[in-house]
Coordinates of C-alpha atoms and ligand atoms in Angstrom, one line a residue:
M1 CA 32.1 12.0 -19.0
K2 CA 29.3 12.6 -17.6
V3 CA 29.7 11.4 -14.1
Q4 CA 26.3 9.5 -13.1
K5 CA 25.0 11.8 -10.5
K6 CA 23.1 10.6 -7.3
D7 CA 20.2 10.9 -6.7
I8 CA 20.4 12.7 -3.4
R9 CA 16.6 11.3 -1.3
A10 CA 19.3 7.3 -1.7
L11 CA 21.3 8.9 1.8
S12 CA 19.7 9.6 5.8
K13 CA 20.3 12.4 7.4
Q14 CA 23.4 11.4 9.1
E15 CA 24.6 10.9 5.2
L16 CA 23.9 14.0 3.9
Q17 CA 25.4 15.9 6.8
D18 CA 28.5 13.7 6.2
F19 CA 28.3 15.5 2.4
F20 CA 29.0 18.5 3.4
V21 CA 31.2 18.6 6.2
A22 CA 33.5 16.7 3.5
Q23 CA 32.6 19.5 1.0
G24 CA 33.8 22.2 4.4
E25 CA 31.0 22.7 4.6
K26 CA 28.4 23.3 8.9
S27 CA 27.1 19.9 9.1
F28 CA 23.3 21.8 9.7
R29 CA 23.1 22.9 5.3
G30 CA 22.6 19.1 5.9
T31 CA 20.1 19.0 7.9
Q32 CA 17.6 21.6 5.6
V33 CA 18.2 19.8 2.4
Y34 CA 17.4 17.2 3.9
E35 CA 14.1 19.4 5.0
W36 CA 13.7 20.6 1.9
L37 CA 13.3 17.1 0.3
W38 CA 11.5 15.5 3.0
S39 CA 9.2 17.7 4.7
K40 CA 8.6 20.1 2.0
A41 CA 8.9 17.7 -0.3
A42 CA 11.2 20.8 -3.3
H43 CA 11.1 19.0 -6.3
N44 CA 14.1 21.2 -6.9
F45 CA 17.1 22.5 -6.0
A46 CA 16.1 26.4 -6.9
E47 CA 13.8 26.1 -3.5
M48 CA 15.9 25.3 -1.5
T49 CA 16.2 28.8 -0.5
N50 CA 17.6 29.3 2.7
L51 CA 21.1 28.2 0.9
S52 CA 23.1 30.3 -0.9
K53 CA 23.3 30.0 -4.7
T54 CA 26.8 28.8 -5.1
T55 CA 25.5 26.0 -2.5
R56 CA 22.3 25.0 -4.7
R57 CA 24.4 24.6 -7.8
M58 CA 27.2 22.1 -5.7
L59 CA 24.1 20.1 -5.0
E60 CA 23.0 20.4 -8.6
D61 CA 27.0 19.3 -10.2
N62 CA 26.7 16.3 -8.0
F63 CA 23.1 15.0 -7.7
V64 CA 19.9 14.8 -9.2
I65 CA 16.3 14.7 -7.1
N66 CA 14.4 11.5 -8.9
H67 CA 10.4 13.4 -8.1
V68 CA 7.6 10.7 -9.5
R69 CA 5.0 11.9 -11.4
V70 CA 1.3 12.4 -11.8
D71 CA 0.9 12.0 -16.2
K72 CA -2.6 11.3 -15.7
M73 CA -5.2 12.3 -12.9
Q74 CA -8.9 10.5 -13.0
R75 CA -11.9 11.5 -11.1
S76 CA -14.5 9.8 -10.6
K77 CA -18.3 10.4 -10.4
D78 CA -17.9 9.6 -6.3
G79 CA -14.6 11.3 -5.6
T80 CA -12.3 8.7 -6.0
I81 CA -9.2 10.1 -7.8
K82 CA -7.1 7.7 -9.4
N83 CA -3.4 9.1 -10.5
A84 CA -0.8 7.3 -13.4
V85 CA 1.9 7.6 -11.6
K86 CA 5.4 8.1 -14.2
L87 CA 8.6 6.9 -12.5
H88 CA 12.7 8.7 -13.1
D89 CA 12.9 4.9 -15.5
G90 CA 9.6 5.6 -17.7
L91 CA 7.6 2.9 -15.7
T92 CA 3.8 3.8 -14.3
V93 CA 2.4 2.5 -11.6
E94 CA -1.4 4.0 -10.6
S95 CA -2.6 5.4 -6.7
V96 CA -5.5 6.4 -5.8
L97 CA -7.5 8.8 -3.6
I98 CA -11.0 7.4 -1.2
P99 CA -13.0 10.1 0.4
T100 CA -15.6 9.4 2.9
Y101 CA -17.3 11.7 5.5
S102 CA -15.4 10.4 8.0
R103 CA -11.2 9.6 6.1
T104 CA -9.7 10.4 3.1
T105 CA -7.5 6.8 2.4
A106 CA -4.9 6.7 0.1
C107 CA -4.4 3.2 -1.5
V108 CA -0.6 3.4 -2.9
S109 CA 1.6 0.5 -5.0
S110 CA 4.6 -1.1 -3.2
Q111 CA 5.3 -3.3 -6.5
V112 CA 5.4 -2.2 -10.6
G113 CA 3.3 -5.1 -11.7
C114 CA 2.9 -8.4 -8.9
S115 CA 4.4 -11.6 -8.7
L116 CA 1.5 -13.3 -7.3
D117 CA -1.6 -14.7 -9.4
C118 CA -4.6 -14.0 -8.2
K119 CA -6.8 -15.6 -10.3
F120 CA -9.8 -12.5 -10.3
C121 CA -7.2 -10.0 -10.3
A122 CA -6.4 -7.5 -13.0
T123 CA -2.7 -6.0 -11.1
A124 CA -1.8 -10.1 -12.0
R125 CA -2.3 -9.9 -15.4
L126 CA 1.2 -7.2 -15.3
K127 CA 4.2 -9.3 -14.5
R128 CA 6.3 -8.0 -12.4
M129 CA 8.9 -5.9 -13.2
R130 CA 10.7 -4.0 -9.9
N131 CA 9.6 -2.8 -6.5
L132 CA 9.1 0.6 -5.5
N133 CA 12.1 2.4 -3.8
P134 CA 10.8 4.0 -0.7
D135 CA 10.5 7.5 -1.5
E136 CA 9.0 6.5 -4.7
I137 CA 5.9 4.8 -2.2
Y138 CA 6.2 7.4 -0.1
D139 CA 5.8 10.2 -3.1
Q140 CA 3.0 8.7 -4.6
V141 CA 1.4 9.6 -1.1
V142 CA 3.0 13.2 -1.1
A143 CA 1.2 13.3 -4.7
I144 CA -2.6 12.0 -2.5
D145 CA -2.5 14.7 0.0
Q146 CA -1.4 17.3 -2.3
E147 CA -4.4 16.6 -4.1
S148 CA -7.3 16.2 -1.1
R149 CA -5.7 19.3 0.1
L150 CA -6.1 21.0 -2.8
Y151 CA -9.9 19.5 -4.3
N152 CA -11.4 18.5 -1.1
N153 CA -9.7 20.8 1.5
I154 CA -9.1 18.2 4.0
P155 CA -5.6 16.4 4.5
L156 CA -4.9 13.2 4.1
S157 CA -6.3 10.8 7.4
N158 CA -5.3 6.8 6.4
I159 CA -2.7 4.6 4.0
V160 CA -4.1 1.3 2.7
F161 CA -1.2 -0.8 0.9
M162 CA -3.8 -1.9 -1.5
G163 CA -3.0 -0.7 -4.6
M164 CA -0.3 -2.8 -7.3
G165 CA 2.0 -5.1 -6.0
E166 CA 2.4 -7.9 -2.7
P167 CA 4.0 -5.2 -0.2
L168 CA 5.8 -8.0 1.9
M169 CA 8.2 -9.4 -1.5
N170 CA 9.2 -5.0 -1.0
Y171 CA 9.6 -5.5 2.6
K172 CA 12.5 -3.5 3.6
N173 CA 11.2 -1.0 1.0
V174 CA 8.0 -0.8 2.1
L175 CA 9.1 -0.2 6.3
K176 CA 11.0 2.0 5.1
A177 CA 8.5 4.2 3.2
I178 CA 6.6 3.8 6.4
D179 CA 9.2 5.4 8.5
K180 CA 8.9 8.4 6.7
I181 CA 5.5 8.7 6.7
T182 CA 5.9 8.8 10.0
S183 CA 8.3 10.0 11.2
S184 CA 8.1 14.3 12.0
E185 CA 10.5 14.8 8.4
G186 CA 8.4 13.5 6.7
L187 CA 4.7 13.7 7.0
G188 CA 4.6 13.0 10.6
M189 CA 2.0 10.0 10.2
S190 CA -0.1 8.0 12.5
P191 CA 1.3 4.4 12.0
R192 CA -2.6 3.5 13.3
R193 CA -4.4 5.0 10.6
I194 CA -1.4 2.7 7.8
T195 CA -2.8 -1.1 6.5
V196 CA 0.0 -2.9 5.0
S197 CA -2.3 -5.5 3.2
T198 CA -0.8 -8.7 1.9
S199 CA -1.8 -11.8 0.4
G200 CA -0.2 -13.8 3.1
V201 CA 3.2 -14.8 3.5
P202 CA 4.0 -16.2 6.5
K203 CA 7.3 -15.8 7.6
M204 CA 7.4 -11.4 6.1
I205 CA 4.0 -11.9 8.9
K206 CA 6.7 -13.1 10.9
K207 CA 9.2 -10.9 11.0
L208 CA 6.8 -7.4 11.3
A209 CA 5.5 -9.0 14.4
D210 CA 9.8 -9.6 14.9
D211 CA 10.6 -5.8 13.4
E212 CA 7.8 -4.8 16.1
V213 CA 5.6 -2.6 13.4
K214 CA 2.2 -0.6 14.8
F215 CA 0.7 -0.5 11.0
N216 CA -2.2 -2.3 10.9
L217 CA -2.0 -5.7 8.9
A218 CA -4.7 -6.8 7.1
L219 CA -4.5 -10.1 5.1
S220 CA -6.4 -11.4 1.4
L221 CA -8.1 -14.3 2.3
H222 CA -11.4 -14.6 -0.4
S223 CA -11.4 -18.3 1.4
A224 CA -10.8 -19.9 4.3
I225 CA -10.2 -23.1 2.8
D226 CA -7.5 -24.9 1.1
E227 CA -9.1 -26.4 -2.2
V228 CA -10.4 -23.3 -2.8
R229 CA -8.1 -21.3 -1.9
S230 CA -6.0 -22.2 -4.4
R231 CA -7.9 -22.3 -7.2
I232 CA -8.7 -18.6 -7.2
M233 CA -5.2 -18.1 -5.5
P234 CA -2.2 -20.2 -6.8
F235 CA 0.9 -19.2 -4.6
N236 CA -0.9 -20.5 -1.8
T237 CA 0.0 -24.2 -2.7
T238 CA 3.8 -23.0 -1.7
F239 CA 2.2 -20.5 2.0
P240 CA -0.7 -23.0 3.2
L241 CA -3.5 -21.5 5.7
A242 CA -2.1 -23.7 8.3
D243 CA 1.8 -21.7 8.1
V244 CA -0.4 -18.5 7.6
K245 CA -2.2 -18.7 10.4
E246 CA 0.8 -19.6 12.3
A247 CA 2.0 -16.6 11.3
L248 CA -1.0 -15.0 12.7
L249 CA -0.7 -16.7 16.3
Y250 CA 3.2 -15.4 15.9
W251 CA 1.3 -11.3 15.4
H252 CA -1.0 -11.9 17.6
Q253 CA 0.9 -12.0 20.8
K254 CA 4.0 -10.6 19.5
T255 CA 1.9 -7.2 18.8
K256 CA -1.4 -8.1 20.3
K257 CA -3.0 -6.1 17.4
R258 CA -6.5 -7.7 15.7
V259 CA -6.7 -8.3 12.0
T260 CA -8.5 -7.4 9.3
Y261 CA -9.5 -10.1 6.4
E262 CA -11.3 -9.0 3.3
Y263 CA -12.7 -11.1 1.6
I264 CA -14.5 -11.2 -1.0
I265 CA -17.5 -13.6 -2.0
W266 CA -18.0 -15.0 -5.5
K267 CA -20.8 -17.6 -7.3
D268 CA -20.0 -21.0 -7.1
I269 CA -16.6 -20.7 -6.4
N270 CA -17.3 -19.7 -2.3
D271 CA -20.5 -18.8 -1.5
K272 CA -22.1 -22.7 0.6
K273 CA -22.7 -22.8 3.4
E274 CA -19.6 -25.1 4.4
D275 CA -17.7 -22.0 2.9
I276 CA -19.3 -19.9 5.4
N277 CA -18.1 -21.7 8.3
A278 CA -15.1 -22.9 7.2
L279 CA -14.4 -18.3 7.6
V280 CA -16.6 -18.6 10.7
K281 CA -13.6 -21.4 12.2
F282 CA -10.4 -19.2 10.9
C283 CA -11.8 -16.1 12.0
K284 CA -11.7 -17.6 15.9
L285 CA -7.6 -18.1 15.7
I286 CA -7.1 -14.5 16.2
P287 CA -9.0 -11.3 16.7
C288 CA -9.8 -10.1 14.4
K289 CA -12.1 -8.0 11.4
V290 CA -13.9 -9.2 8.7
N291 CA -14.4 -6.1 5.3
I292 CA -16.1 -8.0 2.8
I293 CA -15.3 -6.9 -0.1
E294 CA -17.3 -6.3 -3.7
Y295 CA -15.8 -7.8 -6.4
N296 CA -14.6 -5.3 -9.1
P297 CA -15.6 -7.0 -12.0
I298 CA -12.1 -7.8 -15.0
D299 CA -13.4 -9.2 -17.7
D300 CA -12.3 -12.2 -18.3
G301 CA -16.5 -14.2 -16.9
M302 CA -14.4 -16.3 -15.0
F303 CA -15.4 -14.2 -11.8
Q304 CA -19.4 -12.7 -10.3
Q305 CA -20.0 -11.6 -7.3
A306 CA -22.2 -13.4 -5.2
D307 CA -25.8 -12.4 -4.4
E308 CA -26.8 -10.1 -1.6
R309 CA -28.3 -13.3 -0.1
V310 CA -25.3 -15.1 0.4
T311 CA -23.9 -11.7 1.8
N312 CA -26.5 -11.5 3.9
A313 CA -26.0 -15.5 5.4
Y314 CA -22.0 -14.9 6.0
Q315 CA -22.7 -11.7 7.7
N316 CA -25.0 -12.9 10.4
A317 CA -23.1 -16.2 10.8
L318 CA -20.1 -14.5 11.3
E319 CA -22.2 -11.9 13.6
R320 CA -24.0 -14.7 15.6
N321 CA -20.3 -15.4 17.0
H322 CA -19.7 -12.1 17.9
I323 CA -17.0 -11.4 14.9
T324 CA -17.3 -7.6 13.8
V325 CA -17.9 -7.7 9.8
T326 CA -18.2 -4.4 7.7
V327 CA -20.1 -5.2 4.3
R328 CA -17.5 -2.1 2.0
K329 CA -19.5 -0.9 -1.6
S330 CA -16.0 -0.4 -3.9
R331 CA -15.5 3.3 -5.1
G332 CA -14.4 4.7 -8.5
K333 CA -15.8 1.8 -10.4
D334 CA -16.3 3.9 -13.9
I335 CA -12.8 5.0 -14.1
D336 CA -11.0 1.5 -13.2
A337 CA -9.9 3.0 -9.3
A338 CA -11.3 0.0 -7.6
C339 CA -9.9 -2.2 -5.2
G340 CA -7.8 -5.1 -8.3
Q341 CA -8.4 -2.9 -10.9
L342 CA -5.3 -1.3 -10.9
A343 CA -3.5 -1.8 -14.7
N344 CA -1.6 0.9 -16.0
K345 CA -4.7 1.6 -18.5
S346 CA -4.7 5.4 -17.5
S347 CA -1.1 4.7 -19.4
Ligands
SAH1 N1 -1.5 -8.1 -2.1 C1 -1.7 -7.2 -1.7 C2 -1.8 -5.6 -2.1 C3 -3.4 -5.3 -3.4 S1 -3.9 -6.4 -2.9 C4 -2.7 -8.2 -1.2 O1 -2.9 -9.5 -2.3 O2 -3.4 -7.6 -0.1 C5 -6.0 -5.3 -2.7 C6 -6.2 -5.8 -2.4 O3 -7.5 -6.3 -3.6 C7 -6.3 -7.7 -2.0 O4 -7.7 -7.7 -0.9 C8 -7.5 -8.2 -3.1 O5 -7.7 -9.3 -2.9 C9 -7.9 -7.1 -3.2 N2 -8.1 -7.7 -4.9 C10 -7.3 -8.9 -5.8 N3 -8.7 -8.1 -7.4 C11 -10.1 -7.6 -6.6 C12 -10.6 -7.5 -7.4 N4 -11.1 -7.7 -9.1 N5 -12.3 -7.1 -6.4 C13 -12.3 -6.8 -5.7 N6 -11.3 -7.0 -5.1 C14 -9.9 -7.3 -5.7

């Protein structure tokens, strides 16, 4: 019977060292392999040239390296790149590279599909198939970093968890991936350049605070009025704004960090004075920043971007109340790479 080989990247450095010792070799071989797997992103054992042929064969006999594969890459007119990433079991997720003049951002997925049901998001139409493993999240970042160096001559500067899935519903793996991304044995990136975006899972926001994470938090708010939010994000009935607020207060008290609110303005949904007033009030809870994002239509007719006049009214009201607000233009729309458009159409 054929023995099922283990994914070597599921092993910690210590476990790799112990494996070599058990094979009668020196533990530093484990360190060398770990570096190949993580800092050098090796795709096969043959690349590990500082190991003997016998050692490489022994690894080959025991393990596989389950790397993801960029199945299809699309480049937008504006320089945005979208990768369809094939996982070892044949499922696909998408990740995006967004270059601007000041930064190069990777937008990565945390789950295959999503279990939440935001009415305006294309990913919500795919049911949640599974959580991504830490190495599958890490690999998306590495692939984007390599493309950024290749096409734009600059390394990746920022990461946002705003691809497919709800990162806080794959908490452990997302945090493990971030550990790897920020560790000197991984990409050595500063956590201050990483943002995890959540639809608002109160218990998990509190857990982030308890775990004293150093990365940034964004909340997809879209309405500060429960009835409105529940209509467009039905899980809001399970996690109402009062609970989200309590969790945000806790987050701020523990981390002293501010939070970013993502906000789309739709015609006849959240374009009234009371919507603006509710947002301003919500923003007084803890130090924050509001990102007004453009709606990317997902062919359903229910949602329509509000007039610019309303965006200006929001912006003015927030600024009058000394709340930082930015209005973001979408990128990569022509290749369905913009926020909420990731739905594996490319696969
Ligand atoms: N589940 C997480 C992360 C993925 S969504 C979250 O909700 O934050 C990333 C961002 O894209 C969220 O702010 C989400 O509200 C937004 N988004 C979803 N669909 C969109 C659409 N059609 N147009 C613009 N933004 C969208």
